[in-house]
mmCIF file of N, CA, C and O in Angstrom:
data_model
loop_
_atom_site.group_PDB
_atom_site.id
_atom_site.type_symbol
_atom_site.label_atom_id
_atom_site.label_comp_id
_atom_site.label_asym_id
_atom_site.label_seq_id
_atom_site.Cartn_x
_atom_site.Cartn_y
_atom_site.Cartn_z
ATOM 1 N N UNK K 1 13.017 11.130 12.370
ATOM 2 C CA UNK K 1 12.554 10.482 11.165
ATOM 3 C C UNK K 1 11.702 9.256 11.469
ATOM 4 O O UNK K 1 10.829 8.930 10.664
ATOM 5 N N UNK K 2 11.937 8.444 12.765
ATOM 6 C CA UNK K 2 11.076 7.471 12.729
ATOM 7 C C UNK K 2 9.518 7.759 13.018
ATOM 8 O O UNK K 2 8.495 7.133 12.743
ATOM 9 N N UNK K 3 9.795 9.092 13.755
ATOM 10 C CA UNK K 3 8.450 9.959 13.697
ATOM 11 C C UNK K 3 7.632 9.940 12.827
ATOM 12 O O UNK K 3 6.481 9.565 13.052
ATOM 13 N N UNK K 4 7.994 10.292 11.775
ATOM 14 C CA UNK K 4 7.629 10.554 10.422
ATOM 15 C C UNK K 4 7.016 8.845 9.404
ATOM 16 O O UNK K 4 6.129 8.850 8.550
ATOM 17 N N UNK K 5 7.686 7.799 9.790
ATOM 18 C CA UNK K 5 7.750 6.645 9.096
ATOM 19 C C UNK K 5 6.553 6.010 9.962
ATOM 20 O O UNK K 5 5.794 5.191 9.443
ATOM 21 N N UNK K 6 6.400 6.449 11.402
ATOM 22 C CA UNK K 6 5.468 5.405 12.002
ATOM 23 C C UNK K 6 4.156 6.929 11.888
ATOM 24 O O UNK K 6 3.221 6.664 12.643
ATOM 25 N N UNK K 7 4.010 7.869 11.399
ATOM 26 C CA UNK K 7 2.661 8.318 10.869
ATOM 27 C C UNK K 7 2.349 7.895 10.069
ATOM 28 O O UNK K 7 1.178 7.526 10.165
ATOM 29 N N UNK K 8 3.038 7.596 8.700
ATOM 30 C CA UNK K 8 2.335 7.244 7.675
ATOM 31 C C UNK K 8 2.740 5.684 7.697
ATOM 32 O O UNK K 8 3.377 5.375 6.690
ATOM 33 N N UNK K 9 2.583 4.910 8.363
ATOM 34 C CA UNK K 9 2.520 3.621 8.698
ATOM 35 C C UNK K 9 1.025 3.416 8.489
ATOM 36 O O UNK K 9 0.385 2.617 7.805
ATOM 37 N N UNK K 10 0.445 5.113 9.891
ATOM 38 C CA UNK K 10 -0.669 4.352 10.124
ATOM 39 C C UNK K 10 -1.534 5.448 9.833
ATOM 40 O O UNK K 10 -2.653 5.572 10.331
ATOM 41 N N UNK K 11 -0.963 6.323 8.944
ATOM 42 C CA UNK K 11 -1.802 6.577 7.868
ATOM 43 C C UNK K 11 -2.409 5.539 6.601
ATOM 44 O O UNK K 11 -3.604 5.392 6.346
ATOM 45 N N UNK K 12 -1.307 4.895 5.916
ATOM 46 C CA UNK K 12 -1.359 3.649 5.173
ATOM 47 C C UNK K 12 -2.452 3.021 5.963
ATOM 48 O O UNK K 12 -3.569 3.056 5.446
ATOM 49 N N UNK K 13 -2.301 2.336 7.365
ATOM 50 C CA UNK K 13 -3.283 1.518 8.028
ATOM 51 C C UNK K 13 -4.383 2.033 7.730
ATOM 52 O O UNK K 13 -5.091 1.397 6.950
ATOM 53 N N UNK K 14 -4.892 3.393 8.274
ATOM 54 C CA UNK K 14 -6.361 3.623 8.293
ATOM 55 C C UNK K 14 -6.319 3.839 6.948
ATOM 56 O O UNK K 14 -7.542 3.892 6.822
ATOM 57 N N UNK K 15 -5.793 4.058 5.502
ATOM 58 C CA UNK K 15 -6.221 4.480 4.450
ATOM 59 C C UNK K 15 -6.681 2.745 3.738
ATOM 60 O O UNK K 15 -7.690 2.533 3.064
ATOM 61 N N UNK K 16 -5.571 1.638 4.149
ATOM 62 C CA UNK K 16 -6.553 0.527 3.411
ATOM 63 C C UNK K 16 -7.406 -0.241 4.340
ATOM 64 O O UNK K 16 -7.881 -1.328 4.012
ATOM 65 N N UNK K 17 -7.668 0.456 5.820
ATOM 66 C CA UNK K 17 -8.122 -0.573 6.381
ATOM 67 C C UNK K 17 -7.951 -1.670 7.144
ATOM 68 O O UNK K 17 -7.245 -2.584 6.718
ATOM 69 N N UNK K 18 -8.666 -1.767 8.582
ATOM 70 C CA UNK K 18 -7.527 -3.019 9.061
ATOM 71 C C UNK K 18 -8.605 -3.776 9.880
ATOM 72 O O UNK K 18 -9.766 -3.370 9.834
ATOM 73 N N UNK K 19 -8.346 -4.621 10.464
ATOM 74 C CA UNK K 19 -8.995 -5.917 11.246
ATOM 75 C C UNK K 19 -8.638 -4.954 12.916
ATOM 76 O O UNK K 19 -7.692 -4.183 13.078
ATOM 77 N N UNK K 20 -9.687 -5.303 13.944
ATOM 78 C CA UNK K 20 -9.159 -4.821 14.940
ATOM 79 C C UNK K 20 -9.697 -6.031 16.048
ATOM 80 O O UNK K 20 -10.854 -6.286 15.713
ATOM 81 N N UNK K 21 -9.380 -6.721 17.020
ATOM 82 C CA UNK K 21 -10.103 -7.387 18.340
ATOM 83 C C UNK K 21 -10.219 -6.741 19.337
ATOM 84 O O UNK K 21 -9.227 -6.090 19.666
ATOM 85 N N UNK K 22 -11.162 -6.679 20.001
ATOM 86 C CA UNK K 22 -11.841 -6.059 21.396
ATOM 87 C C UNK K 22 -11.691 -7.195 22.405
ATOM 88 O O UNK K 22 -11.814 -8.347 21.989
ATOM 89 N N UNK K 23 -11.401 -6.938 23.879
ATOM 90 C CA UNK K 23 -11.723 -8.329 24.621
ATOM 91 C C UNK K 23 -12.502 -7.689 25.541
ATOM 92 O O UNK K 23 -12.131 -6.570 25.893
ATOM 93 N N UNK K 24 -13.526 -8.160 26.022
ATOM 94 C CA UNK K 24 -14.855 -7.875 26.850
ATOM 95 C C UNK K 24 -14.810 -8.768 28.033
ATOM 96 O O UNK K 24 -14.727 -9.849 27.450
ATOM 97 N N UNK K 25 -14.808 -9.088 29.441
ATOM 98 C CA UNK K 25 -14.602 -9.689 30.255
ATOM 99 C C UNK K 25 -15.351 -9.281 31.129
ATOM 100 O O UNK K 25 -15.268 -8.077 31.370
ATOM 101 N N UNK K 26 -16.506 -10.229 32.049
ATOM 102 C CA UNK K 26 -17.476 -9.994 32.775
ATOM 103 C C UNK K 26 -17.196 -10.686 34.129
ATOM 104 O O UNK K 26 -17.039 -11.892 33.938
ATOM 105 N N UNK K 27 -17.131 -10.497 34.850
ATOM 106 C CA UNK K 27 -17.121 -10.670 36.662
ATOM 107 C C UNK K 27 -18.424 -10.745 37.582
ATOM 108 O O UNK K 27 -19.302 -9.889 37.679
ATOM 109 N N UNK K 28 -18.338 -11.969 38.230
ATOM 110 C CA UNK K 28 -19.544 -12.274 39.277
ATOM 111 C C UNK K 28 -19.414 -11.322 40.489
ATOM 112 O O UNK K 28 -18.473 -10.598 40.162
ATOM 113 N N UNK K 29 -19.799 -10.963 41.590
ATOM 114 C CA UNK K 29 -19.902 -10.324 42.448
ATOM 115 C C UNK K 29 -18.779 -10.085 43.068
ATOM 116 O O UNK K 29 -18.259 -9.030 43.432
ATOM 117 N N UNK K 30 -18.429 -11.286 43.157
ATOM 118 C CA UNK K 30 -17.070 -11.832 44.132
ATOM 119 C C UNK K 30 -15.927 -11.345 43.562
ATOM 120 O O UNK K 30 -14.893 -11.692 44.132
ATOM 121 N N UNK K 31 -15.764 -10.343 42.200
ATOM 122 C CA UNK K 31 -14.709 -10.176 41.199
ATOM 123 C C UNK K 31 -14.171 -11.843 40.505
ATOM 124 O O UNK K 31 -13.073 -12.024 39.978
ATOM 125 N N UNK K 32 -14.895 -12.563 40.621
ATOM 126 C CA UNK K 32 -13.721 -13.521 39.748
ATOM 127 C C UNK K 32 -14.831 -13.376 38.113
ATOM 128 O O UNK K 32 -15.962 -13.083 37.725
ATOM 129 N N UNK K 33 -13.597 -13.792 37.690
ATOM 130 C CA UNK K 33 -13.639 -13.773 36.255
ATOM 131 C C UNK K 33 -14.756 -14.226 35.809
ATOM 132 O O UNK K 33 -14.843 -15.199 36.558
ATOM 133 N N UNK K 34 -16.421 -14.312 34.650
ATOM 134 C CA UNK K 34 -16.887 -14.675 34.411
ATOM 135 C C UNK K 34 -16.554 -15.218 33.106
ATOM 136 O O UNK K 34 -16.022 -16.328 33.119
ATOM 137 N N UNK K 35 -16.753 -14.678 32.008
ATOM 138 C CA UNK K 35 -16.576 -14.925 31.046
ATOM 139 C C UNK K 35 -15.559 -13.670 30.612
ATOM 140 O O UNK K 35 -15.437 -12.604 31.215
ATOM 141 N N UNK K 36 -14.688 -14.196 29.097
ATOM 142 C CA UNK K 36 -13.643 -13.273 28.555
ATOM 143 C C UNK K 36 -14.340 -13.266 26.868
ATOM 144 O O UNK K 36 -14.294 -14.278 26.169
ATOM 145 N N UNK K 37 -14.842 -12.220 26.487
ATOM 146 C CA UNK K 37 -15.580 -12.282 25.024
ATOM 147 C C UNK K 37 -14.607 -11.327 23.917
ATOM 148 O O UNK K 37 -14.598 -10.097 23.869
ATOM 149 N N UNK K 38 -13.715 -12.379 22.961
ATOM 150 C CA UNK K 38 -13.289 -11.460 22.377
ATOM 151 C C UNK K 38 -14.032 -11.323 20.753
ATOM 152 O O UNK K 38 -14.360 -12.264 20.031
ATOM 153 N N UNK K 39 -14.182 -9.685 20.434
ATOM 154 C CA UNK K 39 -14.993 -9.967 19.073
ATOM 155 C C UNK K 39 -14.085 -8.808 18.481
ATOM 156 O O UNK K 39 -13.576 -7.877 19.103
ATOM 157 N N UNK K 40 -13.973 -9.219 16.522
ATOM 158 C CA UNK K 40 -13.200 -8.851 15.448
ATOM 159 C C UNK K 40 -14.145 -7.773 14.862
ATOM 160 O O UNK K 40 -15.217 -8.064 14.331
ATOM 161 N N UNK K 41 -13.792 -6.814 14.962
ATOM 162 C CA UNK K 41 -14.364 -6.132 13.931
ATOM 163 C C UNK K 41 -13.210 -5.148 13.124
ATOM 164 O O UNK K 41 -12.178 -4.572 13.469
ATOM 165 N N UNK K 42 -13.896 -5.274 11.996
ATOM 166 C CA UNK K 42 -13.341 -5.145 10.591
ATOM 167 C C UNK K 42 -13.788 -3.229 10.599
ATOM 168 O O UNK K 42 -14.910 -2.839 10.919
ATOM 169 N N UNK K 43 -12.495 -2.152 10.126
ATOM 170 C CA UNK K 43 -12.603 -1.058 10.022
ATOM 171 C C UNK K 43 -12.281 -0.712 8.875
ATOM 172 O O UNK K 43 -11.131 -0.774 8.442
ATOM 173 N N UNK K 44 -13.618 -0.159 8.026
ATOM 174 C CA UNK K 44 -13.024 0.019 6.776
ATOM 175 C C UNK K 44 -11.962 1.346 6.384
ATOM 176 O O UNK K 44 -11.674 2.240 7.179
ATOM 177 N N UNK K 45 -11.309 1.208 4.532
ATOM 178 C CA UNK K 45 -10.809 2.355 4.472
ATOM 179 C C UNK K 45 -11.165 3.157 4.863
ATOM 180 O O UNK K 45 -12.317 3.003 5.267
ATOM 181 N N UNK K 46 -10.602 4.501 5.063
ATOM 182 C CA UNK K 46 -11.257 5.706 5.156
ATOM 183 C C UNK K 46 -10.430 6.658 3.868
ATOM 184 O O UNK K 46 -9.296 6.603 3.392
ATOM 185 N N UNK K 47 -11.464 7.403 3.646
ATOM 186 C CA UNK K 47 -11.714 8.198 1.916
ATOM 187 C C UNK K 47 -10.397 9.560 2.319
ATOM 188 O O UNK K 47 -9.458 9.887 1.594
ATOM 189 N N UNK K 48 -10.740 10.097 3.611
ATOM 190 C CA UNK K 48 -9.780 11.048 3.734
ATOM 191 C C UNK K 48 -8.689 10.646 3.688
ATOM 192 O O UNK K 48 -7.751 11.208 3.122
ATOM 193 N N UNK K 49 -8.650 9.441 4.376
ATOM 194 C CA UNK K 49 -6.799 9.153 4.863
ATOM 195 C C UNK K 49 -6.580 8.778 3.281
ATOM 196 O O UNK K 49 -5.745 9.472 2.700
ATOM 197 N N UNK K 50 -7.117 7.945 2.661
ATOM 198 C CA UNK K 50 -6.408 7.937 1.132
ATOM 199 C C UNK K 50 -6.194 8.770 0.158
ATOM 200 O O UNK K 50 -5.576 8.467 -0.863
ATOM 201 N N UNK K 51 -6.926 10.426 0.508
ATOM 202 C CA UNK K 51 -6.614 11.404 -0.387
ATOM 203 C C UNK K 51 -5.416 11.833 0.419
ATOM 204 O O UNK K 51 -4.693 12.320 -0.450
ATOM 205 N N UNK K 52 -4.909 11.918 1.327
ATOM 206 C CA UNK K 52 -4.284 12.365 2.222
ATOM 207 C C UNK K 52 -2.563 12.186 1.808
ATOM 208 O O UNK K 52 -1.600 12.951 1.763
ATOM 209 N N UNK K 53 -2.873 10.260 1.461
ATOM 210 C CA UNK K 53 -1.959 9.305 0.938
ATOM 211 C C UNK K 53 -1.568 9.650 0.223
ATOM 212 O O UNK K 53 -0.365 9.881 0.345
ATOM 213 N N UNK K 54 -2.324 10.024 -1.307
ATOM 214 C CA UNK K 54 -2.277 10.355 -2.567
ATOM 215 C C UNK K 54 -1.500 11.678 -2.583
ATOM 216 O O UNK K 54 -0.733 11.718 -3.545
ATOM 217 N N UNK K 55 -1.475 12.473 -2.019
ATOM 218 C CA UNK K 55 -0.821 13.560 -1.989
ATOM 219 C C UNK K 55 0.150 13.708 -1.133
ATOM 220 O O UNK K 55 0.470 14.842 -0.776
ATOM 221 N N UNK K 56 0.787 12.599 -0.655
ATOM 222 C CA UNK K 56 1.785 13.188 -0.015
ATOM 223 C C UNK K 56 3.053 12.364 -0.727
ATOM 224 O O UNK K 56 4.217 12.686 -0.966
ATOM 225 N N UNK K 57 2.062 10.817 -1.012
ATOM 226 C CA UNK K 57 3.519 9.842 -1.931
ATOM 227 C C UNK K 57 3.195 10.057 -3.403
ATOM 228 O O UNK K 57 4.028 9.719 -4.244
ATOM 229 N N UNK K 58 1.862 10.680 -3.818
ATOM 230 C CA UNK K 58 1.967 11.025 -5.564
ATOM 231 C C UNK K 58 1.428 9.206 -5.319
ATOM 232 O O UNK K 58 1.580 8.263 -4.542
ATOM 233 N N UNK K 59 0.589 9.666 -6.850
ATOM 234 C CA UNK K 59 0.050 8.516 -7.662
ATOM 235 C C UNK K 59 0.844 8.244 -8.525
ATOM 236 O O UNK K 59 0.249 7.463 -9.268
ATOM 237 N N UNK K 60 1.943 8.423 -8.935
ATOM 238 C CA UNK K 60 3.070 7.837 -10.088
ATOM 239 C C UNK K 60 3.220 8.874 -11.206
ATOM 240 O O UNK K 60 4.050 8.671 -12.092
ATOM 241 N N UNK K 61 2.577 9.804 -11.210
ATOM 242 C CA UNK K 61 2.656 11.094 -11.950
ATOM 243 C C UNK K 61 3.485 11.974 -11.241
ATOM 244 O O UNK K 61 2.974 13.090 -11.343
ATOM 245 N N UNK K 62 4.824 12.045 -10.368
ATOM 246 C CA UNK K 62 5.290 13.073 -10.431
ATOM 247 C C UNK K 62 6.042 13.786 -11.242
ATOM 248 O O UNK K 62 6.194 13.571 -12.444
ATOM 249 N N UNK K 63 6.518 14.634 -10.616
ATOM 250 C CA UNK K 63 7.355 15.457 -12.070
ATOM 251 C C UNK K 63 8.654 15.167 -11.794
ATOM 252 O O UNK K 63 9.160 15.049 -10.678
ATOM 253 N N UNK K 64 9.287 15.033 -13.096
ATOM 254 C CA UNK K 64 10.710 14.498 -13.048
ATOM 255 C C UNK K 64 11.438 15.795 -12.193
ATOM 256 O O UNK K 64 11.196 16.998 -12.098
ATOM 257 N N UNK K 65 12.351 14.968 -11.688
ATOM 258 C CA UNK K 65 13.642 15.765 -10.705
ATOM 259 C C UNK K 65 14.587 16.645 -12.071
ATOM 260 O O UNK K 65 14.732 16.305 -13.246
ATOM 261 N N UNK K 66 15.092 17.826 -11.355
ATOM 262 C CA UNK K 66 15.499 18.709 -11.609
ATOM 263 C C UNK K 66 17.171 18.191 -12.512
ATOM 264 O O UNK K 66 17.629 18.827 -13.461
ATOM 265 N N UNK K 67 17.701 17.166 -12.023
ATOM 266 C CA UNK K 67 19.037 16.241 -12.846
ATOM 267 C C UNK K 67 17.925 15.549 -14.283
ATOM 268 O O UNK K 67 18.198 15.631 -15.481
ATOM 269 N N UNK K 68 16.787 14.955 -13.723
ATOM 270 C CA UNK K 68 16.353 14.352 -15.349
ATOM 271 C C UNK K 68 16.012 15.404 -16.176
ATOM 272 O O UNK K 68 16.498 15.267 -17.298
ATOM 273 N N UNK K 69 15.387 16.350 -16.037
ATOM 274 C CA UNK K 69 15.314 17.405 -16.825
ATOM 275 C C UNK K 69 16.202 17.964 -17.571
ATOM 276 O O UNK K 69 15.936 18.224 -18.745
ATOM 277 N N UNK K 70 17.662 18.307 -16.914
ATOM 278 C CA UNK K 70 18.522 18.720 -16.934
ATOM 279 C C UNK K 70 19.443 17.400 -18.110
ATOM 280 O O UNK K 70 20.165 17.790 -19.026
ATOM 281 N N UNK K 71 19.269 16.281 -17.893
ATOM 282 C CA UNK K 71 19.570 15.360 -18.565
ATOM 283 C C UNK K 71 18.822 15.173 -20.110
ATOM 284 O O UNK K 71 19.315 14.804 -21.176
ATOM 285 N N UNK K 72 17.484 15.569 -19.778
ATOM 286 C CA UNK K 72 16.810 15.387 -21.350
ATOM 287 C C UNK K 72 16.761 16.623 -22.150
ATOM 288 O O UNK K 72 16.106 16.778 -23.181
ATOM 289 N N UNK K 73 17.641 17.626 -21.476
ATOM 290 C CA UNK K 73 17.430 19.310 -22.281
ATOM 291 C C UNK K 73 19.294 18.569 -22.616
ATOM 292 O O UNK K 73 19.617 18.564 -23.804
ATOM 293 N N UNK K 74 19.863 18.271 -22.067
ATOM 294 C CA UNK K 74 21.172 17.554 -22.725
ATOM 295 C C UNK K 74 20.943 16.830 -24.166
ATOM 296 O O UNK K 74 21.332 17.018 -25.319
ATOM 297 N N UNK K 75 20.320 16.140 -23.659
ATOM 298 C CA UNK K 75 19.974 15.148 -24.867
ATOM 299 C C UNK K 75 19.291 15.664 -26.187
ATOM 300 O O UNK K 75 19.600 15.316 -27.327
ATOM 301 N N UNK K 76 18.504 16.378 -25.902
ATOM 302 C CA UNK K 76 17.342 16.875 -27.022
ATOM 303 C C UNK K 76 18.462 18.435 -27.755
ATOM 304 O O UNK K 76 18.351 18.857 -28.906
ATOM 305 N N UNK K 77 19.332 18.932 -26.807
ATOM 306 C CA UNK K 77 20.441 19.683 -27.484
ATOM 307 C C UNK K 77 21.266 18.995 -28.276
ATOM 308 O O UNK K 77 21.552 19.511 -29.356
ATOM 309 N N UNK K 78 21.745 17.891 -27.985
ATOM 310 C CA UNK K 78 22.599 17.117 -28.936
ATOM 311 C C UNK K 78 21.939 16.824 -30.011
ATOM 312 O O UNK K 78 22.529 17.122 -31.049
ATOM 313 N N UNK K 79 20.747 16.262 -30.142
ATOM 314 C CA UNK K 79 20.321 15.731 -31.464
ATOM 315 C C UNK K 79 19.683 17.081 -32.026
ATOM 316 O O UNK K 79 19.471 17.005 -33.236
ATOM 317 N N UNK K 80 19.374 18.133 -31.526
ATOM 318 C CA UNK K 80 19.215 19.479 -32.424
ATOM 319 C C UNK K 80 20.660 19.922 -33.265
ATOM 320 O O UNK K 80 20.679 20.212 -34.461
ATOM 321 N N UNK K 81 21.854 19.907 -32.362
ATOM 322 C CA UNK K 81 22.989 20.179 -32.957
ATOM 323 C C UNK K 81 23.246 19.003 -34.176
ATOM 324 O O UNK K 81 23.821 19.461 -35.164
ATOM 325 N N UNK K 82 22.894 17.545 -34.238
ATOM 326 C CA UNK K 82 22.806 16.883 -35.200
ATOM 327 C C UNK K 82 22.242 17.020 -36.697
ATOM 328 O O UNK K 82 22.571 16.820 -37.866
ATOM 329 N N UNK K 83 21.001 17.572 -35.774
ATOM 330 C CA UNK K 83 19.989 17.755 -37.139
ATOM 331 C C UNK K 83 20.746 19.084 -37.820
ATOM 332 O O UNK K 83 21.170 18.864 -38.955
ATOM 333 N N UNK K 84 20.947 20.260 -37.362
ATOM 334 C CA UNK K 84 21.757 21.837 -38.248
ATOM 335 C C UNK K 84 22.976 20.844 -38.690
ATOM 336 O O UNK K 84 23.212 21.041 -39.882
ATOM 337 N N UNK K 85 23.857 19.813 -38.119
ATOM 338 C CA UNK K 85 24.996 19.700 -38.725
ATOM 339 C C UNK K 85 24.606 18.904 -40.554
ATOM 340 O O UNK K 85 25.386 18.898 -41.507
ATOM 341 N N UNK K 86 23.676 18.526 -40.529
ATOM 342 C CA UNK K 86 22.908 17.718 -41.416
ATOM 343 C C UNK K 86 22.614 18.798 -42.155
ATOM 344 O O UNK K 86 23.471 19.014 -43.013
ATOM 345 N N UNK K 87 21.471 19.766 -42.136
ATOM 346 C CA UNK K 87 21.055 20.593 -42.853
ATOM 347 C C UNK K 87 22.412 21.557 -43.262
ATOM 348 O O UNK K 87 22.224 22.189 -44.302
ATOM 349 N N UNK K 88 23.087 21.668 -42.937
ATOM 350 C CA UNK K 88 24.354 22.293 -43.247
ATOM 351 C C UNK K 88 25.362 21.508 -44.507
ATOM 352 O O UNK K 88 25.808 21.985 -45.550
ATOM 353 N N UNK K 89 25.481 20.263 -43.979
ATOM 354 C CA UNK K 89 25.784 19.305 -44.869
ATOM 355 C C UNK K 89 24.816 18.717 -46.282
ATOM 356 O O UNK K 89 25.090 17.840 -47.101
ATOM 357 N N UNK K 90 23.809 19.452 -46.176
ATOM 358 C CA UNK K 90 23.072 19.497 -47.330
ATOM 359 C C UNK K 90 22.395 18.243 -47.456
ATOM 360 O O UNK K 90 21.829 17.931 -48.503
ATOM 361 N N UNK K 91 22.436 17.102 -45.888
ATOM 362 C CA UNK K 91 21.687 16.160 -45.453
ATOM 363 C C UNK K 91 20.642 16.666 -44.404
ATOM 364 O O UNK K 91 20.802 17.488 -43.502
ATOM 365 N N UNK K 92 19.606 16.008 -44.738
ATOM 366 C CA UNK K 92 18.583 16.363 -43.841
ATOM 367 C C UNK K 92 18.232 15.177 -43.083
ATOM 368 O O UNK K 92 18.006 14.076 -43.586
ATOM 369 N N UNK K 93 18.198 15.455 -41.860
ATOM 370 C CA UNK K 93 18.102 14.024 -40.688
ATOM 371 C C UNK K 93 16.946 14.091 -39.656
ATOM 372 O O UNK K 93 17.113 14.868 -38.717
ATOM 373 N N UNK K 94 15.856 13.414 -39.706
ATOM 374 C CA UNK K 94 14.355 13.527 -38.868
ATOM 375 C C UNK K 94 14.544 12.516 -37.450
ATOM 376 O O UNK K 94 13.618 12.399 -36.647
#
C-alpha cells in the first residue's frame, strides 16, 4: 500500500507542478572545484497527469455507496407508506 500512496504522491506532484534545483559544478584541470552553479527551474502542471488525477480520486461527483442508497430507498419507502396511510385515512399528505 505504500506503493500505491507514494505514486499518486507524485502523480499529485507532476499534476500541480513543482519547483525543481539543478547543481552544475565546473573543475580546472587539476580537478579542483571551480565554480558550483545552482539554478531553479519551475515545471509546470502537466494536462495528462491531471486527467489521470481526476479519474482515479473523482471530482466530487461520485456515486453514492451501495449502504446510502440502500438507506434512501429506506427512507423514501417510509414516507410512501405514510402518504397510502393518509390517503386511506381519507387525509392526503404531500
Amino acid at each position: 500500500m505504500e506503493d500505491n500512496a507514494a505514486l499518486m504522491n507524485a502523480l499529485r506532484k507532476k499534476a500541480m507542478g513543482y519547483t525543481v534545483s539543478e547543481s552544475t559544478t565546473e573543475y580546472d584541470g587539476e580537478g579542483n572545484e571551480v565554480r558550483n552553479k545552482i539554478t531553479t527551474k519551475e515545471v509546470p502542471p502537466d494536462l495528462s497527469a491531471i486527467k489521470m488525477l481526476l479519474e482515479l480520486e473523482g471530482d466530487g461527483n461520485e456515486l453514492p455507496s451501495e449502504e446510502e442508497l440502500l438507506a434512501e430507498k429506506k427512507k423514501l419507502l417510509l414516507q410512501l407508506g405514510e402518504i397510502i396511510k393518509g390517503e386511506e385515512n381519507g387525509n392526503r399528505k404531500m
